[in-house]
Structure formats: C-alpha cells, structure tokens
Coordinates of N, CA and C in Angstrom, one line a residue:
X244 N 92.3 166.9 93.8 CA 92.4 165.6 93.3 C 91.0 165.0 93.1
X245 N 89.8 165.1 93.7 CA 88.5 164.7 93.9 C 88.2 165.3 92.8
X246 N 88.0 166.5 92.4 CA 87.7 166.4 91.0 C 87.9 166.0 89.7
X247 N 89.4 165.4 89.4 CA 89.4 164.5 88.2 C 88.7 163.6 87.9
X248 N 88.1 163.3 86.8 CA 86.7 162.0 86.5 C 88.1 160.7 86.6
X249 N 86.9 159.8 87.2 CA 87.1 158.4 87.7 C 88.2 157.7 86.4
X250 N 88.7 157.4 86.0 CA 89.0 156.1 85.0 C 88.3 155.2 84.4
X251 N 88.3 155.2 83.4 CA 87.4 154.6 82.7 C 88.2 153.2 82.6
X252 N 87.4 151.8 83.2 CA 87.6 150.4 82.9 C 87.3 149.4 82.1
X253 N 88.5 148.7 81.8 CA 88.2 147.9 81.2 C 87.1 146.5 81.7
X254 N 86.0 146.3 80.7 CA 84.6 145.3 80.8 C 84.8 144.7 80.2
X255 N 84.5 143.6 79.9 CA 84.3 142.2 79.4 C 82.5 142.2 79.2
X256 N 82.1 142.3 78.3 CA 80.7 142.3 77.7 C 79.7 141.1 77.9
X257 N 78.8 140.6 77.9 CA 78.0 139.2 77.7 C 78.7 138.8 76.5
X258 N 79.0 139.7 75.3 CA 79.1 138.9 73.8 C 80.9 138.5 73.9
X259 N 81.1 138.9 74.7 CA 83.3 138.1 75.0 C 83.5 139.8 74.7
X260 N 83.4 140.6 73.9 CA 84.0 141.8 73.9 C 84.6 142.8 74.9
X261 N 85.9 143.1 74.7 CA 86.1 144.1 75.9 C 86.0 145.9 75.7
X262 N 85.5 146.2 76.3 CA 85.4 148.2 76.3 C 86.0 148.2 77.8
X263 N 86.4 150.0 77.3 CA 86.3 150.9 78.3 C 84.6 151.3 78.6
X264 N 84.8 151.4 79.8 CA 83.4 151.9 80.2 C 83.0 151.3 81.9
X265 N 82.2 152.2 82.8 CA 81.6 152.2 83.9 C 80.7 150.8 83.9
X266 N 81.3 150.3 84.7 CA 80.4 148.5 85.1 C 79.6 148.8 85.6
X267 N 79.0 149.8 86.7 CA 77.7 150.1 86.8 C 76.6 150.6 86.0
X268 N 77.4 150.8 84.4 CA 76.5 151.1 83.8 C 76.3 150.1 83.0
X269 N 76.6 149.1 83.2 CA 76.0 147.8 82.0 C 75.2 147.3 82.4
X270 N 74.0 146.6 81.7 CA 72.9 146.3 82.2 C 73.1 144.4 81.9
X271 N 73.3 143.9 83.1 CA 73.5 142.5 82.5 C 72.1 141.9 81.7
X272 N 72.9 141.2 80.6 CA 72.1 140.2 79.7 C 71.5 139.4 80.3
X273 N 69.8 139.1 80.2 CA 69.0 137.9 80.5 C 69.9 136.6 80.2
X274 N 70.1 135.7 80.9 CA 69.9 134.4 80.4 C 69.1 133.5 80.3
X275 N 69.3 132.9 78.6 CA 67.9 132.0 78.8 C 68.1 130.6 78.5
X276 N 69.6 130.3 79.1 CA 69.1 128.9 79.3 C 69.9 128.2 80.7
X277 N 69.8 127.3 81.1 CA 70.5 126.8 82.6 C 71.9 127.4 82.2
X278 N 72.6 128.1 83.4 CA 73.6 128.5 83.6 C 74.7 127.0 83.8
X279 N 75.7 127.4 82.7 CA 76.8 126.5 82.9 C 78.4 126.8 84.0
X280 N 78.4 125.7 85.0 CA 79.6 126.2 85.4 C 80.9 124.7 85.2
X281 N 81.8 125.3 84.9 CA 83.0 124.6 84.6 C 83.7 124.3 86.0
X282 N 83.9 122.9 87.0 CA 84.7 122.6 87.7 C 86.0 121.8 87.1
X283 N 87.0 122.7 88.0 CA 88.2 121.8 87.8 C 88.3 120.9 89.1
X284 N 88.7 119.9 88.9 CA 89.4 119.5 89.8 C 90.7 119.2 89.4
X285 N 92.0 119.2 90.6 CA 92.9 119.0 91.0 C 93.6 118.2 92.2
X286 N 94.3 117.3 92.0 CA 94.8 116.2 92.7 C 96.2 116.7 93.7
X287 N 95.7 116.9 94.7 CA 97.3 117.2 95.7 C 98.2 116.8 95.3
X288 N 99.0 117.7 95.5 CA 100.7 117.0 95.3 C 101.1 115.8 96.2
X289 N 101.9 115.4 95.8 CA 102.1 114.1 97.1 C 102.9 114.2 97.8
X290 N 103.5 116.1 98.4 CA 104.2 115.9 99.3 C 103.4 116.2 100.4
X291 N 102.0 116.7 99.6 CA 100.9 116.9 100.6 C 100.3 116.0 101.7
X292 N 100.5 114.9 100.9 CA 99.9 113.9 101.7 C 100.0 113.7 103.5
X293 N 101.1 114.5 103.7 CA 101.6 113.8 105.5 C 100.7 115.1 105.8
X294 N 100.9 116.0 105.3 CA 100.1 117.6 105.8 C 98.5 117.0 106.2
X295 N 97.8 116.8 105.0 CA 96.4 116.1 105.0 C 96.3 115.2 106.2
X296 N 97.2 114.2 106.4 CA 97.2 113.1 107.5 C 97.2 113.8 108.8
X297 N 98.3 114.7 109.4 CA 98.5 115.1 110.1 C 97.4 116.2 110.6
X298 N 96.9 117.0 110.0 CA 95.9 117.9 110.1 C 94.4 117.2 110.4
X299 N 94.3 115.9 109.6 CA 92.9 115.4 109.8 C 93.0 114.8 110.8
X300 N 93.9 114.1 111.4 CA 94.3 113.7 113.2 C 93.8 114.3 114.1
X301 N 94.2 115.4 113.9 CA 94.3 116.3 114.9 C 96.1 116.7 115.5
X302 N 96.8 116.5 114.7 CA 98.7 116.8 115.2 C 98.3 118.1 114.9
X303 N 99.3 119.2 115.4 CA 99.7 120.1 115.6 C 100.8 120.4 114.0
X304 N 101.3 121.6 114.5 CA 101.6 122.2 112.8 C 103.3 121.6 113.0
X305 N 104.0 121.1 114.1 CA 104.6 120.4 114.0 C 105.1 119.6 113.4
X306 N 104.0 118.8 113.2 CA 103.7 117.3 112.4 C 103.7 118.0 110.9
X307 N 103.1 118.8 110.7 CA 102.9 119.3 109.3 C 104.1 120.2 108.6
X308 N 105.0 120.3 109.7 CA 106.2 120.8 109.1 C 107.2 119.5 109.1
X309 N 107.1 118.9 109.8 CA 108.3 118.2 110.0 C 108.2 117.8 108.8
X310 N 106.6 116.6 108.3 CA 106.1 115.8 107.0 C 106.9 117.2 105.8
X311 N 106.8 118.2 105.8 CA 107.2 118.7 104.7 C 108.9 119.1 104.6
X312 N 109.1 119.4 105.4 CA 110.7 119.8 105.4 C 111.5 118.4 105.8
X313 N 111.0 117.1 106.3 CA 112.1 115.9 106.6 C 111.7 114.8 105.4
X314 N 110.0 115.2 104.8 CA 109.5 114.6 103.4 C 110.8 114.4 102.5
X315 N 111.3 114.9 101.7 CA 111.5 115.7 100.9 C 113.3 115.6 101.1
X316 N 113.8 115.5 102.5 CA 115.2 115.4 102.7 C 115.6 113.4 102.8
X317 N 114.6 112.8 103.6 CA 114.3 112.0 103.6 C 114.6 110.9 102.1
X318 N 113.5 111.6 101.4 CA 113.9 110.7 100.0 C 115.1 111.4 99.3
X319 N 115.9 112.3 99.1 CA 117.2 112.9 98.9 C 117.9 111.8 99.4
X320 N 118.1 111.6 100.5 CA 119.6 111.0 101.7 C 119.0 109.6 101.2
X321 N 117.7 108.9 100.8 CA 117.9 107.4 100.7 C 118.4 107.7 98.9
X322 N 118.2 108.2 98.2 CA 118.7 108.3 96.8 C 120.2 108.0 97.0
X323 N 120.3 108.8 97.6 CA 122.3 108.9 97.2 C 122.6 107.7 98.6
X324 N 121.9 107.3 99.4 CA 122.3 105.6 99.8 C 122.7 105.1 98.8
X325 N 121.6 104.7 97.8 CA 121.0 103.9 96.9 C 122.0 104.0 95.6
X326 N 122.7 105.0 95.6 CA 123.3 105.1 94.6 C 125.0 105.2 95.5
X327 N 125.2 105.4 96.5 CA 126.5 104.8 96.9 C 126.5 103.1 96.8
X328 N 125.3 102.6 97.3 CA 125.5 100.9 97.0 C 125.5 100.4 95.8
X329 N 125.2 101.2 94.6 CA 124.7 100.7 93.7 C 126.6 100.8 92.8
X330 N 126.7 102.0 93.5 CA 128.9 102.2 92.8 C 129.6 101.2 93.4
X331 N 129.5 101.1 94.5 CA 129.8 100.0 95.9 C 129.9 98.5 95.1
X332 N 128.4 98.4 94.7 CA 128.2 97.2 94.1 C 129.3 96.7 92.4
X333 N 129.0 97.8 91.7 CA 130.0 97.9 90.5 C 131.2 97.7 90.4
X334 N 131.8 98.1 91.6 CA 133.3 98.0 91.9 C 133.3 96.8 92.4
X335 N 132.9 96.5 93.3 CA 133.1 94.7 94.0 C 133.0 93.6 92.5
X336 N 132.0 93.9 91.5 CA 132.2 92.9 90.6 C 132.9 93.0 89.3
X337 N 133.6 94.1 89.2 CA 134.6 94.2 88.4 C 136.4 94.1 88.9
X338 N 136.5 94.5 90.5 CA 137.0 94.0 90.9 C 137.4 92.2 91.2
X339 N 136.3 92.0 91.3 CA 136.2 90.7 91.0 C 136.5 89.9 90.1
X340 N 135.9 90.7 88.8 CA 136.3 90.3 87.2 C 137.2 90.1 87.5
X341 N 138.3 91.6 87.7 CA 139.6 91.9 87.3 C 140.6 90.4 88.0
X342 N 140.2 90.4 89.4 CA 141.3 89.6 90.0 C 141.2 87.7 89.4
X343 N 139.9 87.6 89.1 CA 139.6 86.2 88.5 C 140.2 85.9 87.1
X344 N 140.4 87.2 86.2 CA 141.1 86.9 85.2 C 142.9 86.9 84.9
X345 N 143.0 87.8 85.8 CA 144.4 87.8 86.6 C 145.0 86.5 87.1
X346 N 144.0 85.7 87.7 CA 144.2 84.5 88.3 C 144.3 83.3 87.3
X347 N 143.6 83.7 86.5 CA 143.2 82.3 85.6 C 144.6 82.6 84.5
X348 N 144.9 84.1 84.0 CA 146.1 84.3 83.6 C 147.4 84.1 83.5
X349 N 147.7 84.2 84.8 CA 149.0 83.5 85.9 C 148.6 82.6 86.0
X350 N 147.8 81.7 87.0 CA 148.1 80.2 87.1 C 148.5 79.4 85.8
X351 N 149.4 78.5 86.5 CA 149.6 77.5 85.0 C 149.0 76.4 85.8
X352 N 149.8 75.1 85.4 CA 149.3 73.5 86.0 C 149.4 73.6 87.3
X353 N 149.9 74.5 88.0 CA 149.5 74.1 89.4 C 148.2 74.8 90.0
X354 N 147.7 76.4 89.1 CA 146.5 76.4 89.1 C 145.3 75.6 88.8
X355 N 145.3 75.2 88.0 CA 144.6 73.9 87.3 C 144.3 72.8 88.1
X356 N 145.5 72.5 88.8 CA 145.3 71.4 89.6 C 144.9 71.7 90.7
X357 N 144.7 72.8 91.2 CA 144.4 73.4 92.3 C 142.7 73.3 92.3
X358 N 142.1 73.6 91.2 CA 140.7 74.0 90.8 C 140.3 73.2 90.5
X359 N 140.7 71.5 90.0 CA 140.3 70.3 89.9 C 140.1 70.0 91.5
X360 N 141.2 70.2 92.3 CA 140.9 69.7 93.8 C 140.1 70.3 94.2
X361 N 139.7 71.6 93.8 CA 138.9 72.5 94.9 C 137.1 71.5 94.2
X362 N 137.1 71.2 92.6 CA 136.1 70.8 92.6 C 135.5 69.4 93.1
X363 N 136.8 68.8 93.2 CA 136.7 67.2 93.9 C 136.0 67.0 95.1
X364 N 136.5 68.1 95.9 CA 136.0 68.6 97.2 C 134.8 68.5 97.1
X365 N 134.0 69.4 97.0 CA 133.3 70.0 96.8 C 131.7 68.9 95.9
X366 N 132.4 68.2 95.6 CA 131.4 66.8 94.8 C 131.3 66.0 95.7
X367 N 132.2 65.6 96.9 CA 132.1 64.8 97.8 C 130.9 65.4 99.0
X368 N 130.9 66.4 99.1 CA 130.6 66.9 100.3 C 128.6 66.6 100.3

C-alpha cells in the first residue's frame, strides 16, 4: 500500500482558480498591498442570554441548563395561559351578549319597568 503515489489535491490558486496538484509545491504569491481581512460579527441568540449571565457569575452548569431547558418551556406554558384567558375571555362576552339579548327579547313592560327602577336607583345614590 506505501507504494501507491499520494492523491493528487484539490488547490485553490492566488488567481480563485482551482487544480489538482501538491500544495507543497505552490509557491505562494507576494502580496503587495495591506492584507484584507473580513470580520463577521454575530449577535447571540437570546436563549443565550441566561447561559452568558450565569457563566459570567460564576453559577455552575446547573444554572446554565436549567436557563436553557426551563427558558424555553417557561415561555411555551405562559403562551397557552395567555391564550386559555384569552378563549376564557371570548366566551364570558358573548355569553354575555347572548344572555342580554335574550333578556331585552323576553322582557316586555315589566322589564322596562324594572330597568327604569334599576336606573332611578342608581341616580340617587
């Protein structure tokens, strides 16, 4: 097996070109003007955030699991709160509608009179 020749690799050239050929045997290109380098930057995720806190403290990896695995469940379980109160809420005022139109439907003059007293009341107070 030691005697089969090496593989020949693919290079990427100074000019962008690619060959096959031995990268020890390329002779890199002078450059002649300031070398440019391209930074990216990139902004943490923001589930990162408790990780960073907790690590730059000094907490233990504890802290840095909990911040990630209760992160994350945490806002899940207040969502569907938020959206059981929010059906919760929908039903109470259609319910509501429903029974106030019902009301005002059926009552005749003694409803009427009933809702003049309730406002009589209610002026005096």
């Amino acid at each position: 097996m030691d005697s089969q020749p090496e593989i020949a690799r693919v290079v990427q050239l100074p000019d962008g070109r690619y060959v096959y050929a031995d990268p020890a045997s390329i002779v890199p290109a002078q450059q002649t003007g300031p070398q440019i380098v391209h930074q990216h930057i990139h902004q943490a995720a923001p589930d990162r955030t408790v990780q960073r806190i907790a690590l730059g403290s000094g907490v233990g990896a504890g802290a840095v699991a909990a911040g990630v695995y209760f992160g994350p469940l945490l806002v899940g379980a207040l969502t569907a709160i938020a959206a059981n109160l929010a059906i919760l809420a929908f039903l109470a005022v259609a319910l509501t509608w429903g029974v106030v139109t019902v009301v005002r439907t059926v009552g005749g003059a003694e409803g009427a009179a009933a809702v003049r007293n309730v406002r009589r009341s209610r002026r005096r107070r």
